[in-house]
Short mmCIF file of C-alpha atoms in Angstrom, two decimals:
data_model
loop_
_atom_site.label_atom_id
_atom_site.label_comp_id
_atom_site.label_asym_id
_atom_site.label_seq_id
_atom_site.Cartn_x
_atom_site.Cartn_y
_atom_site.Cartn_z
CA UNK A 1 37.51 -119.36 -90.04
CA UNK A 2 35.92 -116.09 -88.88
CA UNK A 3 38.97 -114.66 -87.18
CA UNK A 4 41.34 -115.13 -84.34
CA UNK A 5 42.78 -113.35 -81.29
CA UNK A 6 45.94 -114.13 -79.40
CA UNK A 7 46.08 -114.21 -75.62
CA UNK A 8 49.47 -114.07 -73.69
CA UNK A 9 49.92 -114.39 -69.92
CA UNK A 10 50.64 -111.32 -67.89
CA UNK A 11 54.25 -111.61 -66.66
CA UNK A 12 56.94 -109.46 -65.15
CA UNK A 13 59.78 -108.26 -67.41
CA UNK A 14 61.62 -111.40 -68.47
CA UNK A 15 65.34 -112.16 -68.63
CA UNK A 16 65.15 -111.66 -72.44
CA UNK A 17 63.79 -108.07 -71.96
CA UNK A 18 66.65 -107.38 -69.50
CA UNK A 19 69.18 -108.89 -71.89
CA UNK A 20 67.90 -106.59 -74.69
CA UNK A 21 67.91 -103.45 -72.57
CA UNK A 22 71.29 -103.96 -71.03
CA UNK A 23 73.24 -105.85 -73.66
CA UNK A 24 71.64 -105.56 -77.14
CA UNK A 25 70.23 -102.05 -77.00
CA UNK A 26 73.67 -100.28 -76.86
CA UNK A 27 74.61 -102.07 -80.11
CA UNK A 28 71.55 -101.08 -82.09
CA UNK A 29 73.51 -98.38 -83.98
CA UNK A 30 76.17 -100.88 -85.10
CA UNK A 31 75.49 -102.75 -88.34
CA UNK A 32 75.26 -106.53 -87.95
CA UNK A 33 74.65 -109.36 -90.39
CA UNK A 34 71.20 -110.98 -90.48
CA UNK A 35 72.82 -114.25 -89.21
CA UNK A 36 74.29 -112.42 -86.20
CA UNK A 37 70.93 -110.75 -85.51
CA UNK A 38 69.17 -114.07 -85.58
CA UNK A 39 71.70 -115.54 -83.13
CA UNK A 40 71.20 -112.60 -80.73
CA UNK A 41 67.43 -112.96 -80.88
CA UNK A 42 67.72 -116.64 -80.26
CA UNK A 43 69.89 -116.09 -77.17
CA UNK A 44 67.37 -113.61 -75.91
CA UNK A 45 64.51 -116.12 -76.43
CA UNK A 46 66.42 -118.85 -74.62
CA UNK A 47 67.05 -116.55 -71.69
CA UNK A 48 63.36 -115.77 -71.56
CA UNK A 49 62.31 -119.43 -71.54
CA UNK A 50 60.54 -120.32 -68.29
CA UNK A 51 59.84 -116.72 -67.42
CA UNK A 52 56.17 -116.98 -68.58
CA UNK A 53 53.68 -119.31 -66.97
CA UNK A 54 50.07 -119.67 -67.69
CA UNK A 55 47.57 -118.17 -65.33
CA UNK A 56 44.19 -119.74 -64.55
CA UNK A 57 41.82 -119.07 -66.13
CA UNK A 58 43.85 -119.50 -69.27
CA UNK A 59 41.63 -117.29 -71.51
CA UNK A 60 39.13 -114.46 -70.75
CA UNK A 61 35.45 -115.16 -70.97
CA UNK A 62 32.90 -117.60 -69.66
CA UNK A 63 33.60 -120.99 -71.17
CA UNK A 64 32.92 -124.57 -69.97
CA UNK A 65 33.34 -128.25 -70.85
CA UNK A 66 36.73 -127.89 -72.38
CA UNK A 67 38.12 -130.70 -74.52
CA UNK A 68 41.88 -130.54 -75.07
CA UNK A 69 43.58 -132.20 -78.05
CA UNK A 70 46.82 -132.26 -79.97
CA UNK A 71 46.60 -131.54 -83.70
CA UNK A 72 49.42 -130.60 -86.14
CA UNK A 73 51.91 -130.00 -83.35
CA UNK A 74 49.62 -127.69 -81.31
CA UNK A 75 47.37 -127.97 -78.41
CA UNK A 76 43.73 -127.26 -79.12
CA UNK A 77 40.83 -126.62 -76.75
CA UNK A 78 37.15 -126.83 -77.75
CA UNK A 79 34.79 -125.44 -75.05
CA UNK A 80 31.11 -124.58 -74.61
CA UNK A 81 30.30 -120.94 -74.89
CA UNK A 82 28.77 -120.49 -71.39
CA UNK A 83 27.71 -116.85 -71.10
CA UNK A 84 28.23 -113.39 -72.47
CA UNK A 85 30.83 -111.04 -70.94
CA UNK A 86 29.63 -107.39 -71.27
CA UNK A 87 28.14 -106.69 -74.65
CA UNK A 88 26.48 -109.84 -76.15
CA UNK A 89 28.24 -111.33 -79.11
CA UNK A 90 26.56 -111.25 -82.50
CA UNK A 91 23.66 -113.67 -82.83
CA UNK A 92 23.85 -116.58 -85.19
CA UNK A 93 21.81 -116.51 -88.38
CA UNK A 94 18.82 -118.83 -88.06
CA UNK A 95 16.81 -120.55 -90.76
CA UNK A 96 12.96 -120.49 -90.51
CA UNK A 97 13.10 -124.06 -89.13
CA UNK A 98 15.65 -123.06 -86.52
CA UNK A 99 13.62 -120.01 -85.50
CA UNK A 100 10.59 -122.29 -85.01
CA UNK A 101 12.71 -124.76 -82.94
CA UNK A 102 13.95 -121.83 -80.76
CA UNK A 103 10.42 -121.16 -79.65
CA UNK A 104 10.58 -124.27 -77.55
CA UNK A 105 10.95 -123.47 -73.87
CA UNK A 106 14.44 -124.16 -72.58
CA UNK A 107 15.49 -125.26 -69.14
CA UNK A 108 17.63 -122.11 -68.75
CA UNK A 109 17.52 -118.83 -70.78
CA UNK A 110 21.29 -119.09 -71.49
CA UNK A 111 20.70 -122.13 -73.70
CA UNK A 112 19.42 -119.73 -76.39
CA UNK A 113 22.71 -117.93 -76.65
CA UNK A 114 24.72 -121.13 -76.90
CA UNK A 115 24.71 -121.47 -80.66
CA UNK A 116 28.35 -121.66 -81.60
CA UNK A 117 31.76 -122.81 -80.41
CA UNK A 118 35.01 -120.89 -80.29
CA UNK A 119 38.27 -122.87 -80.36
CA UNK A 120 41.68 -122.06 -78.91
CA UNK A 121 45.10 -123.17 -80.09
CA UNK A 122 48.51 -123.00 -78.39
CA UNK A 123 52.05 -124.06 -79.03
CA UNK A 124 52.89 -124.43 -75.26
CA UNK A 125 49.78 -124.47 -73.11
CA UNK A 126 50.50 -120.82 -72.15
CA UNK A 127 49.99 -118.59 -75.21
CA UNK A 128 46.50 -119.09 -76.75
CA UNK A 129 44.97 -118.00 -79.99
CA UNK A 130 41.16 -117.69 -80.22
CA UNK A 131 39.53 -119.02 -83.36
CA UNK A 132 36.09 -117.40 -83.45
CA UNK A 133 33.07 -119.49 -84.28
CA UNK A 134 34.82 -122.65 -85.34
CA UNK A 135 31.31 -124.12 -85.45
CA UNK A 136 28.02 -122.28 -85.71
CA UNK A 137 24.44 -123.61 -85.99
CA UNK A 138 24.09 -121.79 -89.29
CA UNK A 139 26.14 -124.73 -90.57
CA UNK A 140 23.78 -127.43 -89.10
CA UNK A 141 20.21 -126.85 -90.02
CA UNK A 142 18.66 -129.16 -87.40
CA UNK A 143 20.56 -127.68 -84.46
CA UNK A 144 19.11 -124.46 -83.00
CA UNK A 145 20.38 -123.88 -79.38
CA UNK A 146 22.05 -125.50 -76.36
CA UNK A 147 25.23 -126.31 -78.35
CA UNK A 148 27.47 -127.99 -75.83
CA UNK A 149 30.58 -130.05 -75.14
CA UNK A 150 32.37 -130.57 -78.48
CA UNK A 151 34.69 -133.47 -79.08
CA UNK A 152 37.06 -133.34 -82.03
CA UNK A 153 39.05 -136.11 -83.58
CA UNK A 154 41.16 -136.48 -86.69
CA UNK A 155 40.27 -139.20 -89.11
CA UNK A 156 40.73 -139.86 -92.81
CA UNK A 157 42.63 -136.59 -93.26
CA UNK A 158 39.86 -134.41 -91.89
CA UNK A 159 38.69 -133.18 -88.47
CA UNK A 160 35.36 -134.42 -87.07
CA UNK A 161 33.46 -132.64 -84.30
CA UNK A 162 30.87 -134.39 -82.17
CA UNK A 163 28.51 -132.00 -80.40
CA UNK A 164 25.36 -131.75 -78.31
CA UNK A 165 22.40 -129.79 -79.56
CA UNK A 166 18.90 -128.73 -78.51
CA UNK A 167 18.92 -130.31 -74.99
CA UNK A 168 16.16 -132.77 -75.87
CA UNK A 169 13.91 -133.88 -72.98
CA UNK A 170 12.29 -136.75 -74.90
CA UNK A 171 12.52 -138.76 -78.11
CA UNK A 172 9.66 -136.59 -79.47
CA UNK A 173 12.08 -133.67 -79.86
CA UNK A 174 14.67 -133.14 -82.55
CA UNK A 175 18.23 -132.97 -81.24
CA UNK A 176 20.97 -135.00 -79.64
CA UNK A 177 24.60 -135.67 -80.69
CA UNK A 178 25.58 -134.32 -84.09
CA UNK A 179 28.69 -134.69 -86.26
CA UNK A 180 30.38 -131.84 -88.15
CA UNK A 181 33.55 -131.95 -90.33
CA UNK A 182 36.34 -129.50 -91.30
CA UNK A 183 39.49 -129.62 -93.26
CA UNK A 184 41.37 -127.73 -90.44
CA UNK A 185 41.20 -128.03 -86.65
CA UNK A 186 40.12 -124.37 -86.38
CA UNK A 187 37.04 -124.92 -88.58
CA UNK A 188 34.72 -123.93 -89.98
CA UNK A 189 33.01 -127.25 -89.02
CA UNK A 190 29.99 -128.06 -91.12
CA UNK A 191 27.28 -130.67 -90.57
CA UNK A 192 28.21 -134.03 -91.91
CA UNK A 193 24.91 -135.89 -91.64
CA UNK A 194 22.03 -133.50 -91.89
CA UNK A 195 20.61 -134.97 -88.73
CA UNK A 196 21.77 -136.19 -85.29
CA UNK A 197 24.07 -139.17 -85.15
CA UNK A 198 22.39 -140.14 -81.77
CA UNK A 199 19.00 -138.52 -81.66
CA UNK A 200 17.16 -140.55 -78.94
CA UNK A 201 17.49 -141.78 -75.36
CA UNK A 202 19.09 -145.18 -74.89
CA UNK A 203 19.42 -146.80 -71.48
CA UNK A 204 18.10 -143.60 -70.00
CA UNK A 205 21.01 -141.53 -71.19
CA UNK A 206 20.25 -138.11 -72.55
CA UNK A 207 22.26 -137.74 -75.84
CA UNK A 208 24.68 -135.07 -74.68
CA UNK A 209 28.40 -134.68 -73.78
CA UNK A 210 30.06 -136.83 -76.46
CA UNK A 211 33.67 -137.91 -76.27
CA UNK A 212 35.53 -139.66 -79.13
CA UNK A 213 38.26 -142.06 -78.08
CA UNK A 214 40.54 -143.94 -80.47
CA UNK A 215 41.86 -147.24 -79.05
CA UNK A 216 45.25 -148.79 -79.91
CA UNK A 217 43.77 -150.94 -82.65
CA UNK A 218 42.32 -147.87 -84.38
CA UNK A 219 38.70 -148.44 -83.36
CA UNK A 220 36.95 -145.22 -82.38
CA UNK A 221 34.39 -145.28 -79.53
CA UNK A 222 31.95 -142.58 -78.61
CA UNK A 223 31.26 -142.19 -74.92
CA UNK A 224 28.29 -139.95 -73.94
CA UNK A 225 25.33 -139.44 -71.68
CA UNK A 226 23.57 -137.15 -69.28
CA UNK A 227 20.78 -137.71 -66.76
CA UNK A 228 23.04 -140.02 -64.73
CA UNK A 229 23.53 -142.65 -67.52
CA UNK A 230 26.66 -143.28 -69.52
CA UNK A 231 26.75 -145.17 -72.83
CA UNK A 232 29.56 -146.24 -75.19
CA UNK A 233 29.13 -147.00 -78.85
CA UNK A 234 31.44 -148.28 -81.62
CA UNK A 235 31.76 -146.08 -84.63
CA UNK A 236 32.30 -146.94 -88.32
CA UNK A 237 35.65 -145.95 -89.93
CA UNK A 238 34.06 -142.88 -91.45
CA UNK A 239 32.59 -142.03 -87.99
CA UNK A 240 29.11 -141.59 -89.54
CA UNK A 241 27.47 -144.73 -88.24
CA UNK A 242 27.03 -146.63 -84.95
CA UNK A 243 28.10 -150.26 -85.19
CA UNK A 244 27.06 -153.26 -82.99
CA UNK A 245 29.48 -154.85 -80.58
CA UNK A 246 30.37 -158.49 -80.83
CA UNK A 247 27.51 -159.45 -78.40
CA UNK A 248 24.99 -157.80 -80.65
CA UNK A 249 24.35 -154.73 -78.47
CA UNK A 250 24.66 -151.25 -79.97
CA UNK A 251 24.32 -148.81 -77.09
CA UNK A 252 26.24 -150.34 -74.18
CA UNK A 253 25.58 -148.86 -70.80
CA UNK A 254 28.56 -148.53 -68.58
CA UNK A 255 27.27 -146.19 -65.86
CA UNK A 256 29.55 -146.14 -62.81
CA UNK A 257 28.31 -145.17 -59.28
CA UNK A 258 27.90 -141.39 -58.87
CA UNK A 259 27.95 -140.70 -62.63
CA UNK A 260 26.03 -137.58 -63.73
CA UNK A 261 27.57 -136.47 -67.11
CA UNK A 262 30.81 -135.55 -68.97
CA UNK A 263 32.34 -138.96 -69.60
CA UNK A 264 35.91 -139.14 -70.75
CA UNK A 265 38.43 -141.85 -71.41
CA UNK A 266 42.18 -142.24 -71.42
CA UNK A 267 44.45 -145.33 -71.68
CA UNK A 268 47.87 -145.61 -69.94
CA UNK A 269 50.09 -148.71 -69.85
CA UNK A 270 47.25 -151.02 -70.76
CA UNK A 271 44.76 -149.59 -68.21
CA UNK A 272 41.68 -147.73 -69.31
CA UNK A 273 40.50 -144.88 -67.14
CA UNK A 274 36.85 -143.83 -67.48
CA UNK A 275 36.34 -140.38 -65.97
CA UNK A 276 33.17 -138.41 -65.45
CA UNK A 277 31.53 -135.50 -63.58
CA UNK A 278 29.42 -135.76 -60.43
CA UNK A 279 27.11 -133.38 -58.65
CA UNK A 280 25.17 -130.46 -60.12
CA UNK A 281 26.80 -128.29 -62.77
CA UNK A 282 25.46 -125.08 -61.28
CA UNK A 283 26.55 -125.91 -57.77
CA UNK A 284 29.75 -126.07 -55.72
CA UNK A 285 29.73 -129.88 -55.46
CA UNK A 286 30.50 -130.42 -59.14
CA UNK A 287 33.58 -132.71 -59.27
CA UNK A 288 35.43 -135.40 -61.23
CA UNK A 289 35.73 -139.09 -60.40
CA UNK A 290 37.20 -142.09 -62.21
CA UNK A 291 37.24 -145.85 -62.53
CA UNK A 292 39.72 -148.34 -64.24
CA UNK A 293 39.22 -151.24 -66.52
CA UNK A 294 41.15 -153.72 -68.76
CA UNK A 295 39.20 -152.56 -71.86
CA UNK A 296 37.40 -149.35 -72.97
CA UNK A 297 34.03 -151.03 -72.29
CA UNK A 298 34.82 -152.39 -68.78
CA UNK A 299 34.33 -153.93 -66.37
CA UNK A 300 35.17 -150.74 -64.36
CA UNK A 301 36.43 -150.56 -60.79
CA UNK A 302 35.57 -147.19 -59.12
CA UNK A 303 38.65 -145.39 -57.76
CA UNK A 304 37.23 -142.17 -56.20
CA UNK A 305 37.34 -138.44 -56.91
CA UNK A 306 40.39 -136.61 -58.25
CA UNK A 307 39.03 -133.00 -58.69
CA UNK A 308 36.74 -130.99 -56.45
CA UNK A 309 36.17 -127.43 -55.18
CA UNK A 310 38.86 -125.68 -53.27
CA UNK A 311 37.49 -122.75 -51.32
CA UNK A 312 40.85 -120.96 -51.55
CA UNK A 313 40.82 -121.14 -55.41
CA UNK A 314 37.38 -121.91 -57.05
CA UNK A 315 34.16 -123.93 -56.85
CA UNK A 316 32.26 -126.13 -59.22
CA UNK A 317 35.32 -127.80 -60.75
CA UNK A 318 34.43 -130.38 -63.36
CA UNK A 319 33.63 -131.44 -66.92
CA UNK A 320 37.22 -131.98 -67.75
CA UNK A 321 39.47 -133.47 -70.40
CA UNK A 322 43.04 -134.75 -70.28
CA UNK A 323 45.96 -134.61 -72.71
CA UNK A 324 49.19 -136.61 -72.80
CA UNK A 325 52.13 -134.65 -74.05
CA UNK A 326 53.27 -136.73 -77.06
CA UNK A 327 56.36 -138.81 -76.45
CA UNK A 328 56.19 -138.46 -72.65
CA UNK A 329 54.26 -139.68 -69.61
CA UNK A 330 53.28 -136.10 -68.71
CA UNK A 331 49.56 -135.35 -68.34
CA UNK A 332 47.57 -132.23 -68.07
CA UNK A 333 43.96 -131.73 -67.09
CA UNK A 334 41.75 -128.99 -68.62
CA UNK A 335 38.52 -128.28 -66.75
CA UNK A 336 36.08 -125.54 -65.97
CA UNK A 337 35.46 -123.99 -62.52
CA UNK A 338 33.45 -121.11 -61.02
CA UNK A 339 35.18 -118.15 -59.38
CA UNK A 340 34.55 -117.62 -55.65
CA UNK A 341 32.85 -114.22 -56.21
CA UNK A 342 29.90 -115.49 -58.27
CA UNK A 343 27.08 -117.98 -57.88
CA UNK A 344 25.72 -117.79 -61.42
CA UNK A 345 25.74 -121.21 -62.92
CA UNK A 346 26.97 -120.09 -66.33
CA UNK A 347 29.93 -118.21 -64.92
CA UNK A 348 32.56 -120.81 -65.65
CA UNK A 349 36.24 -120.46 -66.67
CA UNK A 350 38.74 -122.78 -68.25
CA UNK A 351 41.81 -123.82 -66.16
CA UNK A 352 44.68 -126.18 -66.84
CA UNK A 353 46.75 -127.97 -64.15
CA UNK A 354 49.01 -130.97 -63.91
CA UNK A 355 47.55 -134.49 -63.54
CA UNK A 356 49.97 -136.96 -61.91
CA UNK A 357 49.89 -140.73 -61.66
CA UNK A 358 51.14 -142.53 -58.52
CA UNK A 359 53.52 -145.55 -58.85
CA UNK A 360 50.65 -147.94 -58.60
CA UNK A 361 48.85 -146.30 -61.53
CA UNK A 362 46.16 -144.51 -59.54
CA UNK A 363 45.58 -140.78 -60.19
CA UNK A 364 46.65 -138.40 -57.47
CA UNK A 365 44.17 -135.70 -56.42
CA UNK A 366 44.53 -132.72 -58.81
CA UNK A 367 45.82 -129.57 -57.13
CA UNK A 368 43.92 -126.57 -58.46
CA UNK A 369 46.05 -123.45 -58.87
CA UNK A 370 45.80 -119.86 -59.98
CA UNK A 371 49.25 -119.88 -61.40
CA UNK A 372 48.66 -122.60 -63.92
CA UNK A 373 51.36 -124.50 -65.74
CA UNK A 374 54.73 -123.69 -67.23
CA UNK A 375 55.21 -123.66 -70.98
CA UNK A 376 55.22 -127.12 -72.47
CA UNK A 377 55.95 -127.07 -76.25
CA UNK A 378 55.56 -130.28 -78.19
CA UNK A 379 58.95 -131.60 -79.28
CA UNK A 380 59.95 -130.85 -82.86
CA UNK A 381 60.52 -134.55 -83.64
CA UNK A 382 56.89 -135.31 -82.60
CA UNK A 383 55.62 -132.42 -84.78
CA UNK A 384 57.50 -133.73 -87.81
CA UNK A 385 55.99 -137.17 -87.31
CA UNK A 386 52.50 -135.75 -87.61
CA UNK A 387 49.54 -135.58 -85.22
CA UNK A 388 48.46 -139.04 -84.09
CA UNK A 389 49.63 -142.23 -85.71
CA UNK A 390 46.98 -144.84 -86.66
CA UNK A 391 45.85 -146.77 -83.62
CA UNK A 392 47.16 -144.05 -81.25
CA UNK A 393 45.39 -141.20 -79.46
CA UNK A 394 46.75 -138.23 -77.60
CA UNK A 395 44.71 -139.43 -74.64
CA UNK A 396 46.75 -142.64 -74.58
CA UNK A 397 50.33 -143.45 -73.48
CA UNK A 398 52.05 -146.76 -73.11
CA UNK A 399 55.42 -145.13 -72.42
CA UNK A 400 57.28 -146.40 -69.33
CA UNK A 401 58.92 -143.43 -67.54
#
């Protein structure tokens, strides 16, 4: 990977700092064994637990469309790079074919700068490390701009990233949903196919905003679609091919009422929750709604909105993802939102808040906050067991709590 930067929340002096200043500092001149020193540091750390909380946004910069995952005992977030902050970042290196493709007129000028993904990892949802350019178009010759909404899944001992590229407006243009692969969750991810996996419109769905979901039987589905149409496809075990369903269809449309883009799926206690974004991504009405079904392909029953603007906090809240803390029935939602002091569409930031289920299985409206969430490390026993067992997904939980 190209490099990393660690971000920590801004907090007041913790109990561990006070413990050191008042208790440990006077003993610094007295020799102690390494074992005793380790014990004192452990006590200080335990006293400091809970003193730090995340703040929203969780990392600096303009980022959008965050997907949150659990890999190797850590939380990972993969977002769209939305806009420069201050000095523009270094441009990607483009091949002659990419330079030619970049001459095509884009819907918005910002699409030209969206040529890479940064990734972020955290042990506890509070302290985040930035992994620069986990994916860059220099590693996918057919992709040239408008690199959006990555979705990463572990399979066959490797990490696969689905991504949107080139914002195609018709089947005559090269672009769509691509697939890249890496040996580590932080990249570098490199093109796995040499062409888009989904490179055309089907059922009216623009091939953008992919989300890879592994069901309990191990089958991986890819949900995707813009322009107010949502499709789901079955993927081959190597994730490189689209397979037909039992009824012979390949691209199955499952568009719910109000759908615009950003489809997402979780499973909890045998119920499948299809989630999506509504409204315009540049406006204040961007929001998240959901429907439920007995299977990942439906039929779906609309349930309403769970995330929308709060004029005390932020506007344009949407294009989310959800993670289940392994071994629990605790859920967190990662999403982007626009600060109240800007109207620029690309000015989006990543936030994390709790997502809570009611006793009847419905999702309670998400309360947006500026304070964020408390540290939530993944239990050591879960880390030792690996990332995700076959047939399981960190977006699924059958645990009765």
